Amino acid sequence: MNTPLLVLLLATGLLMLFSPRLGLVATLALGITLLTLTVRHQPYAHWLWLPWLLTLAWSLKPLRKIVITRPALGIIKRMLPPISATEHDAIAAGTTWWETDLFSGKPDWKKLLAIPQPRLSPEEQAFLAGPTEALCDMLDDWVITHELRDLPAPVWDFIRSEGFLGMIIPKEFGGLGFSAQAHSAVVGKIASRSVSAAVTVMVPNSLGPGELLLHYGSDAQKKYYLPRLASGQEIPCFALTGPEAGSDAGSMPDKGIVCRDFYKGEEVLGIRLTWEKRYITLGPVATVLGLAFQLHDPEHLLGSVEEIGITLALIPTSHPGVNIGRRHFPGNQAFMNGPNHGTDVFIPMSWVIGEREYVGRGWLMLMNCLAAGRAISLPALGTASAKMAARYSGEYARVRKQFKLPIGKLEGVEEALARIGGHAYTLEAARRMTCVGLDLGEKPAVVSAIMKYQATERMRMALNDAMDIHGGKGICAGPRNYLATAYQAIPIGITVEGANILTRTLIIFGQGAMRCHPFLLKEIEAAALADTQKGLEQFDGAFTAHVSHIMFNALRSIVHGLTLSVFAPAPATPTAHWYKKLSRLSSAFALTADAALGLLGGELKRRERLSGRFADVLAEMYLASAVLKRWEDEGRPAEDRALVDYSLALSVHQIEKQLYGILLNFPSPFIGWVLRRVMFPWGRCMAEPSDKIGHEVATLMLKPSASFDRLSEGLFLSRNRAEATGTLEYAFQLVTDTKDIEAKIRAARKDGLLHSEAPEAALLAGIISAAEAQLLVDTAAAVREVIMVDDFSNAELSGMRTPAVHRAELLRPGM
């Protein structure tokens, strides 16, 4: 084989990717050379004719369509599984944003850094500093979750009167008209005080009647309901999940039959409904029920279609036949949640959200709203929980001593502190950036799934570590315990708005591959066209661009792998090496994704282990991008660099680990082996955060500083020393203030001037002043209060029962 000629053939192919015209000229010149060598009976020439013919066919569009594109289109059609209506609506929902750059293999870092910084308007800042702080001050989570099993009546009244239930409703309808950034910040601050109160506030502002009416309601529906929802006159809930349809909500058995019947004495067109729902938040106190159901039209009263599909309606809970059940009690949380049902309940057609125009379009409506809403509420709650774990664990680890040391100085505790700090910093960065995207008008469905999954999973990790650090303090329930309620709420966030297992294995990459890949959806749409000629033409354009895309990503992966990303693109910044690593990993991800899609096609969605690993890679790239963006937005604070490096090291390590796991379990072991050699020629080299960086992060969390305050920014911080967190804040400050005094006493004892570290002895010896001695006594008392836990008599424990009074009755209009 003539090696120079083979290299020339490969170079010709690459040239064709850059310039088809020059590639064609080079192909023809190479053909003349091959013909000359063949005439001269060179033994190697005939081996190169087939690749040359393929190269020529590729360069000539009419020939390419016959020889390459048409067969490829046939293969694609055979590989594609049928896509259900609900799957199609889920794929089509929302928009794409920064995640498309990450999926491309060549992220544009200028585009990332050009995303506006997060901002709150003066009005939004005032609401956070005023009504939100006031609400948090009213909340006693122990009373809410263990004594009342409900929010106190004054809290309910305050939430309604101050407009908390109408944050997303425009001012023209009486709402606050807040940005996504403000909405998220309000929910996060409340969540740092009480999960039950946060859920009560976030549900009317998330996926539900308000959001659906804003986007799809008729003018009459908006004018009637939105002012009433904004003022709290109406309490909404939305019923989607039932006993037979949980994560697979599209298979719901709840049905409505189009018919004519009497309403208010007049015969009208309407729907006769039968349904059974459960897990419906605010259901027990709701005055208006949003309901999802399958609509059927056997008499063709609406048109020729009989099976119309999922439809959404708004029904007053006082309507005859609506049965609001008793309460569920999820995770020991006191927010209202429960079942409801109805049998043969007739409603007029005007109660369908959007009226007749939107019958059968319910799933698309839900997916479009979820694309934005899922990126706000649960991410805000998860982020607040991680930041709360960071602040309180750092303070407790400094205040609590064992072996004559603050426990935060023990290396095992340092490890846990660093993990918590990394999660808190990363989630806050991603929360801010995502809300900016929403406020720019994006509805990034894939990003919202990433945020929901990552925020709730990292909340679980952070709170688990926080519980380990607090030990017995964390497991004894009572007013002194500021972790237990949030810890018990973890499974709720994990489960709702798409269970995390399914979000990771089916949604993030499954939807991401279809929406974020630059060419895949175009190819699939072309393959589905009934007009075969038009389909072939569209497929040819997408397919040829796709092949070029693969070749460029392969080339980038080879170069970046061999050079350890030294030549990867990055902005001029002190963190440039992290941008380079992410550029390399993005190319590797894109190439691996194309290889898996090419081998498995639609079968990939059933290979959930592989899909889950791909989801982890895409999610970690998004989170790492947000960390880099946050550091730039905040002015590159040097004191935060340890948090940045820790967070990024953890992300790139996870990305490399999951990519390697994909290739080790690749459907073709040989291709997996080849790709490992291409992408990781030196093996795995992206280590977890070093002990040194972990130590720096943990140390940062053990003392008051601007960096520590930024890490926990947005939390409600109580200054009430009669409360658990207020006592902790007070003790943490005192321990910091007495550090130098304690150092003087230790030095005096080391010099033999003292035989005891008691403040009284140091005062008598003249080592410290009377004021310093009193400060030490006050500090010891505050620390003692922090480390104490609650105890109860048997009578007190047996008295912690659910009150008999139902808030539903108290909240009915006119009550």
XYZ file of C-alpha atoms in Angstrom, residues 382 384-398 400 407 412-421 423-424 457-476 481-488 490 701 728:
61
model
C -32.951 22.479 46.219
C -31.737 26.928 49.163
C -31.405 23.603 50.979
C -27.802 23.189 49.795
C -26.922 26.767 50.809
C -28.619 26.244 54.169
C -26.613 23.048 54.667
C -23.435 24.961 53.779
C -23.992 27.852 56.167
C -25.285 25.934 59.156
C -22.840 23.047 58.778
C -19.914 25.452 58.539
C -21.069 27.375 61.597
C -21.821 24.249 63.608
C -18.482 22.675 62.653
C -16.723 25.778 63.990
C -18.831 22.331 68.092
C -14.869 19.468 64.448
C -13.144 13.695 57.646
C -15.458 16.599 58.422
C -13.495 18.808 56.019
C -14.295 16.379 53.212
C -18.024 16.646 53.900
C -17.884 20.440 54.280
C -16.092 20.810 50.958
C -18.681 18.685 49.174
C -21.507 20.769 50.646
C -19.762 24.009 49.688
C -22.821 21.783 45.702
C -24.091 25.075 47.127
C -30.014 15.260 43.836
C -27.393 17.690 45.120
C -29.829 18.807 47.811
C -29.924 15.169 48.909
C -26.111 14.924 48.915
C -25.640 18.210 50.775
C -28.214 17.422 53.447
C -26.843 13.908 53.904
C -23.400 15.378 54.577
C -24.910 18.040 56.833
C -26.657 15.360 58.888
C -23.365 13.475 59.233
C -21.611 16.610 60.476
C -24.342 17.418 62.986
C -24.566 13.854 64.289
C -27.070 13.502 67.134
C -28.001 17.167 66.793
C -29.431 16.392 63.356
C -31.493 13.339 64.223
C -33.347 14.513 67.344
C -33.399 20.991 64.935
C -33.041 23.109 61.781
C -32.135 20.240 59.422
C -34.634 17.441 60.009
C -37.629 18.905 58.176
C -35.609 19.720 55.064
C -34.014 16.258 55.260
C -37.431 14.594 55.424
C -35.785 15.268 50.146
C -16.739 27.837 55.660
C -26.251 29.370 65.960
